[in-house]
Amino acid sequence: MEDQWQRAYDFAVEVARKAGEEIRKAGEREIRVMTKSSTVDLVTKTDERVEKIIIGSLTDEFGEGTHCFIGEESVAKGEPCILTDKPTWIIDPVDGTTNFVHGFPFVAVSIAFAVNKQLEFGVVYSCLEDKMYKARKGKGAFCNDQQIQVSDVKDIHKSIIISEHGTDRSPEKVTKTFSTMQKILCIPVHGLRGSGTAATNMCLVATGAVEAFFEIGIHCWDIAAGAVIVQEAGGILLDVDGGPLDLMSRRMVSANNETIAKRIIKEIEIFPVVRDDAPAEKQ
Ligand SMILES: O=P(O)(O)O[C@H]1[C@H](O)[C@@H](O)[C@@H](O)[C@@H](O)[C@@H]1O
Ligand SMILES: [Mg+2]
């Protein structure tokens, strides 16, 4: 059967690299910072411009109206965030915007592609490190064309766990987030880390540099590409309650194996978040 998405996969890598070059160039000039849901939820003109470049390139390549798009900054401006059966690109143009603003060296372009609500491939370009992570369903995961594999650690006491505090500073969320991190730290594990970008955190799971990453409050565009990369590197993706991953639920655990995933899930204090695909009036 003709491999119909290989061209889209290869093109997505080219687009991610071009987007990463735009981000690097923009980082050398004055960065215009704005805010979204709170004073610490940052967005820049670069986020908006790079998303337009990505969507424009994909539209030129595949034709107007043939594919759907879920982009972080388009959704922020009111576009719907609904995953249908149509071929859909799920895009975070600058994952790690706060890092980008501060010059903290982890900033990623995240591009995923889904058909019939199934993720076909994911590309994460960590552009300040010049690391191109990619994975296609059933065909393995790669970093700069070298195949990558999750860690084989099964003992939680010998693990590094990644999590993020996100941009919501409400007392309930902050308390539960740090209480969870404290319980995991004191299992004890070797260490807790956080790069500031979910996409990069998931690629660190996929390379075996850390054993797991979990977060409540992320969005589908932060994790869709990383989910394919973790899966194809031999890892596992779950909801924070141990159920199957729900891409639009804004909560996720990615780990090297079920043993580590389930041990972390025992410690996670869950708090409610509004789904990505909730009606506009509920956002
Ligand atoms: O940089 P973003 O696209 O906003 O996503 C980040 C988020 O800002 C940060 O607070 C964490 O939640 C990260 O996991 C996200 O990737
Ligand atoms: Mg993001």
Coordinates of C-alpha atoms and ligand atoms in Angstrom, one line a residue:
M1 CA 0.0 0.0 0.0
E2 CA 1.4 3.5 -0.9
D3 CA 3.0 5.1 2.2
Q4 CA 0.9 8.2 2.1
W5 CA 2.3 10.1 5.0
Q6 CA 6.0 9.7 4.5
R7 CA 6.2 12.9 2.4
A8 CA 4.3 14.8 5.2
Y9 CA 6.7 13.4 7.8
D10 CA 9.8 14.4 5.8
F11 CA 8.3 17.9 5.1
A12 CA 7.4 18.4 8.8
V13 CA 11.1 17.9 9.7
E14 CA 12.1 20.6 7.1
V15 CA 9.4 23.0 8.4
A16 CA 10.5 22.4 12.1
R17 CA 14.1 23.2 11.2
K18 CA 13.1 26.4 9.3
A19 CA 11.0 27.4 12.3
G20 CA 13.9 26.8 14.6
E21 CA 16.1 29.0 12.5
E22 CA 13.5 31.8 12.8
I23 CA 13.5 31.4 16.6
R24 CA 17.3 31.5 16.9
K25 CA 17.4 34.7 14.7
A26 CA 14.6 36.3 16.7
G27 CA 16.4 35.5 20.0
E28 CA 19.3 37.6 18.9
R29 CA 17.0 40.7 18.6
E30 CA 14.8 42.4 21.1
I31 CA 12.0 40.0 22.1
R32 CA 8.5 41.6 22.4
V33 CA 6.8 39.9 25.3
M34 CA 3.0 39.8 25.9
T35 CA 0.9 37.7 28.3
K36 CA -2.1 35.4 27.9
S37 CA -4.0 33.7 30.8
S38 CA -1.8 35.3 33.5
T39 CA 1.1 37.5 34.0
V40 CA 3.4 34.5 33.8
D41 CA 1.8 32.9 30.8
L42 CA 4.1 34.6 28.2
V43 CA 3.7 34.9 24.4
T44 CA 5.9 36.8 22.0
K45 CA 5.5 38.1 18.5
T46 CA 7.9 35.3 17.5
D47 CA 5.5 32.6 18.8
E48 CA 2.7 34.1 16.6
R49 CA 5.0 34.7 13.5
V50 CA 6.5 31.2 13.6
E51 CA 3.1 29.5 13.9
K52 CA 2.0 31.5 10.8
I53 CA 5.1 30.4 9.0
I54 CA 4.5 26.7 9.9
I55 CA 0.8 26.7 9.0
G56 CA 1.6 28.7 5.8
S57 CA 4.2 26.2 4.7
L58 CA 2.0 23.2 5.4
T59 CA -1.0 24.8 3.6
D60 CA 1.2 25.6 0.5
E61 CA 2.5 22.0 0.5
F62 CA -0.8 20.2 1.0
G63 CA -3.4 22.6 -0.3
E64 CA -5.9 25.0 1.2
G65 CA -8.6 23.3 3.3
T66 CA -7.3 19.8 2.9
H67 CA -5.8 19.6 6.4
C68 CA -6.9 21.0 9.8
F69 CA -4.7 22.8 12.2
I70 CA -4.6 23.1 16.0
G71 CA -1.9 25.7 16.9
E72 CA -1.3 27.1 20.3
E73 CA -1.4 30.7 19.2
S74 CA -4.4 30.3 16.8
V75 CA -6.4 28.7 19.7
A76 CA -5.3 31.5 22.0
K77 CA -6.9 33.9 19.4
G78 CA -10.2 31.9 19.4
E79 CA -9.7 29.1 16.9
P80 CA -11.4 25.9 17.9
C81 CA -9.3 23.1 19.6
I82 CA -11.3 20.1 18.3
L83 CA -9.6 17.0 17.0
T84 CA -11.7 15.4 14.2
D85 CA -11.0 12.5 11.9
K86 CA -9.6 14.8 9.3
P87 CA -5.8 15.0 8.8
T88 CA -4.8 17.5 11.6
W89 CA -1.5 19.2 12.4
I90 CA -1.1 19.9 16.2
I91 CA 1.5 22.7 16.6
D92 CA 3.4 24.4 19.4
P93 CA 5.6 26.9 17.5
V94 CA 7.7 27.8 20.5
D95 CA 7.5 25.4 23.4
G96 CA 9.4 27.0 26.3
T97 CA 8.4 30.5 25.6
T98 CA 9.4 31.7 29.0
N99 CA 12.8 30.1 28.4
F100 CA 13.0 31.9 25.0
V101 CA 12.3 35.2 26.7
H102 CA 15.0 34.6 29.3
G103 CA 17.6 33.0 27.1
F104 CA 17.3 29.7 29.1
P105 CA 18.6 27.2 26.5
F106 CA 15.6 24.8 26.0
V107 CA 13.2 26.0 23.3
A108 CA 11.4 23.5 21.0
V109 CA 9.3 23.5 17.9
S110 CA 6.7 20.8 18.3
I111 CA 4.7 19.5 15.2
A112 CA 2.5 16.4 15.4
F113 CA 0.2 14.9 12.7
A114 CA -3.0 12.9 13.4
V115 CA -5.5 11.2 11.1
N116 CA -8.8 9.7 12.4
K117 CA -7.7 11.0 15.8
Q118 CA -4.6 8.7 15.8
L119 CA -1.2 10.3 16.0
E120 CA 0.8 9.3 12.9
F121 CA 4.1 11.1 13.6
G122 CA 5.7 13.7 15.8
V123 CA 8.7 16.1 15.3
V124 CA 10.3 18.1 18.1
Y125 CA 13.2 20.4 17.2
S126 CA 15.1 21.6 20.2
C127 CA 16.5 24.6 18.3
L128 CA 19.0 26.0 20.7
E129 CA 20.6 22.6 21.1
D130 CA 20.1 21.8 17.4
K131 CA 18.6 18.4 18.2
M132 CA 15.9 17.1 15.8
Y133 CA 13.8 14.5 17.5
K134 CA 11.3 12.6 15.3
A135 CA 9.2 9.5 15.3
R136 CA 6.6 7.9 13.0
K137 CA 4.1 5.3 14.2
G138 CA 5.7 1.8 14.0
K139 CA 9.0 3.1 12.7
G140 CA 11.1 4.0 15.7
A141 CA 12.3 7.3 17.3
F142 CA 15.4 9.3 16.4
C143 CA 17.5 12.2 17.5
N144 CA 19.6 13.7 14.7
D145 CA 18.9 10.5 12.8
Q146 CA 20.4 8.3 15.6
Q147 CA 17.8 5.8 17.0
I148 CA 16.9 6.5 20.6
Q149 CA 15.5 4.2 23.3
V150 CA 14.0 4.8 26.8
S151 CA 16.0 3.9 30.0
D152 CA 15.8 0.3 31.3
V153 CA 15.6 1.4 34.9
K154 CA 12.8 -0.3 36.8
D155 CA 13.8 0.8 40.4
I156 CA 12.2 4.2 41.1
H157 CA 15.0 4.8 43.6
K158 CA 17.4 4.9 40.7
S159 CA 15.4 7.4 38.6
I160 CA 15.3 11.0 37.6
I161 CA 11.8 12.4 37.3
I162 CA 10.8 15.5 35.4
S163 CA 7.8 17.7 36.1
E164 CA 6.8 21.3 35.7
H165 CA 4.9 23.8 37.8
G166 CA 3.2 25.4 34.7
T167 CA 1.8 28.9 34.5
D168 CA -1.2 28.6 36.9
R169 CA -0.3 30.1 40.2
S170 CA -3.6 29.4 42.0
P171 CA -2.9 28.3 45.6
E172 CA -4.7 24.9 45.2
K173 CA -2.7 24.0 42.1
V174 CA 0.7 25.2 43.4
T175 CA 0.1 23.4 46.7
K176 CA -0.8 20.1 45.0
T177 CA 1.9 20.4 42.4
F178 CA 4.7 20.9 45.0
S179 CA 3.2 18.4 47.4
T180 CA 3.4 15.8 44.6
M181 CA 6.9 16.7 43.8
Q182 CA 8.0 16.5 47.5
K183 CA 6.4 13.0 47.8
I184 CA 8.2 11.8 44.7
L185 CA 11.5 13.4 45.7
C186 CA 11.3 11.7 49.1
I187 CA 10.6 8.2 47.8
P188 CA 13.6 8.9 47.3
V189 CA 14.4 9.2 43.7
H190 CA 17.9 10.3 42.4
G191 CA 16.5 13.7 41.4
L192 CA 13.7 16.0 40.0
R193 CA 14.3 18.1 36.9
G194 CA 12.4 20.3 34.5
S195 CA 13.5 21.8 31.2
G196 CA 10.6 24.3 31.0
T197 CA 9.2 22.7 27.9
A198 CA 7.0 19.6 27.9
A199 CA 8.1 18.6 24.4
T200 CA 11.8 18.6 25.4
N201 CA 11.0 16.8 28.7
M202 CA 9.3 14.0 26.7
C203 CA 12.3 13.8 24.4
L204 CA 14.5 13.4 27.4
V205 CA 12.3 10.4 28.5
A206 CA 12.7 9.0 24.9
T207 CA 16.5 9.2 25.0
G208 CA 16.7 7.5 28.4
A209 CA 18.2 10.6 30.1
V210 CA 15.3 10.6 32.6
E211 CA 12.8 7.9 33.5
A212 CA 9.5 9.9 33.4
F213 CA 7.8 13.2 32.9
F214 CA 4.3 14.1 34.2
E215 CA 2.3 17.3 34.3
I216 CA -1.2 18.5 34.9
G217 CA -2.0 21.7 33.0
I218 CA -0.1 21.1 29.7
H219 CA -2.0 21.3 26.4
C220 CA -2.4 18.9 23.4
W221 CA 0.2 21.0 21.4
D222 CA 2.8 20.6 24.1
I223 CA 2.7 16.8 24.2
A224 CA 1.3 15.4 20.9
A225 CA 4.6 15.2 19.1
G226 CA 6.5 14.0 22.2
A227 CA 3.9 11.3 22.7
V228 CA 4.8 9.6 19.4
I229 CA 8.5 10.0 20.1
V230 CA 8.2 8.4 23.6
Q231 CA 6.0 5.6 22.3
E232 CA 8.4 4.8 19.5
A233 CA 11.4 4.9 21.8
G234 CA 9.7 2.1 23.8
G235 CA 8.1 4.2 26.5
I236 CA 4.5 4.3 27.9
L237 CA 1.9 7.2 28.0
L238 CA -0.9 7.2 30.6
D239 CA -3.4 9.6 32.1
V240 CA -2.4 10.8 35.7
D241 CA -5.1 8.4 37.1
G242 CA -3.5 5.4 35.4
G243 CA -6.0 5.2 32.5
P244 CA -5.1 5.6 28.8
L245 CA -3.7 8.9 27.6
D246 CA -6.4 11.4 26.6
L247 CA -4.6 13.9 24.4
M248 CA -7.1 16.7 25.1
S249 CA -7.4 16.2 28.9
R250 CA -4.4 18.5 29.8
R251 CA -2.7 15.8 32.0
M252 CA -0.2 13.2 31.2
V253 CA 2.4 10.7 32.4
S254 CA 5.2 9.6 30.0
A255 CA 7.6 7.0 31.3
N256 CA 10.2 4.4 30.3
N257 CA 8.0 1.6 31.6
E258 CA 4.8 0.8 33.4
T259 CA 6.5 0.1 36.8
I260 CA 7.9 3.6 37.0
A261 CA 4.7 5.1 35.6
K262 CA 2.5 3.4 38.1
R263 CA 4.8 4.3 41.1
I264 CA 4.7 7.9 40.2
I265 CA 0.9 7.9 39.6
K266 CA 0.5 6.7 43.3
E267 CA 1.9 10.1 44.4
I268 CA 0.2 12.5 42.0
E269 CA -2.3 14.7 43.7
I270 CA -4.8 15.4 40.9
F271 CA -6.6 18.7 40.5
P272 CA -9.2 19.7 37.9
V273 CA -8.2 21.4 34.6
V274 CA -10.5 22.5 31.8
R275 CA -10.1 20.2 28.8
D276 CA -8.5 21.6 25.6
D277 CA -11.7 20.7 23.7
A278 CA -14.1 22.1 26.2
P279 CA -16.7 24.5 24.8
A280 CA -15.4 28.1 24.6
E281 CA -17.7 29.3 27.5
K282 CA -15.9 26.7 29.8
Q283 CA -12.4 27.8 28.9
Ligands
LIG1 O1 6.1 27.4 26.5 P1 4.7 27.0 26.4 O2 4.3 26.6 25.0 O3 3.7 27.9 27.0 O4 4.5 25.6 27.2 C1 5.2 25.3 28.4 C2 4.5 26.0 29.6 O5 4.6 27.4 29.4 C3 5.2 25.7 30.9 O6 4.6 26.3 32.0 C4 5.2 24.2 31.2 O7 3.8 23.8 31.4 C5 5.7 23.4 30.0 O8 5.5 22.0 30.2 C6 5.1 23.8 28.7 O9 5.7 23.2 27.6
MG2 MG 4.0 24.7 24.9

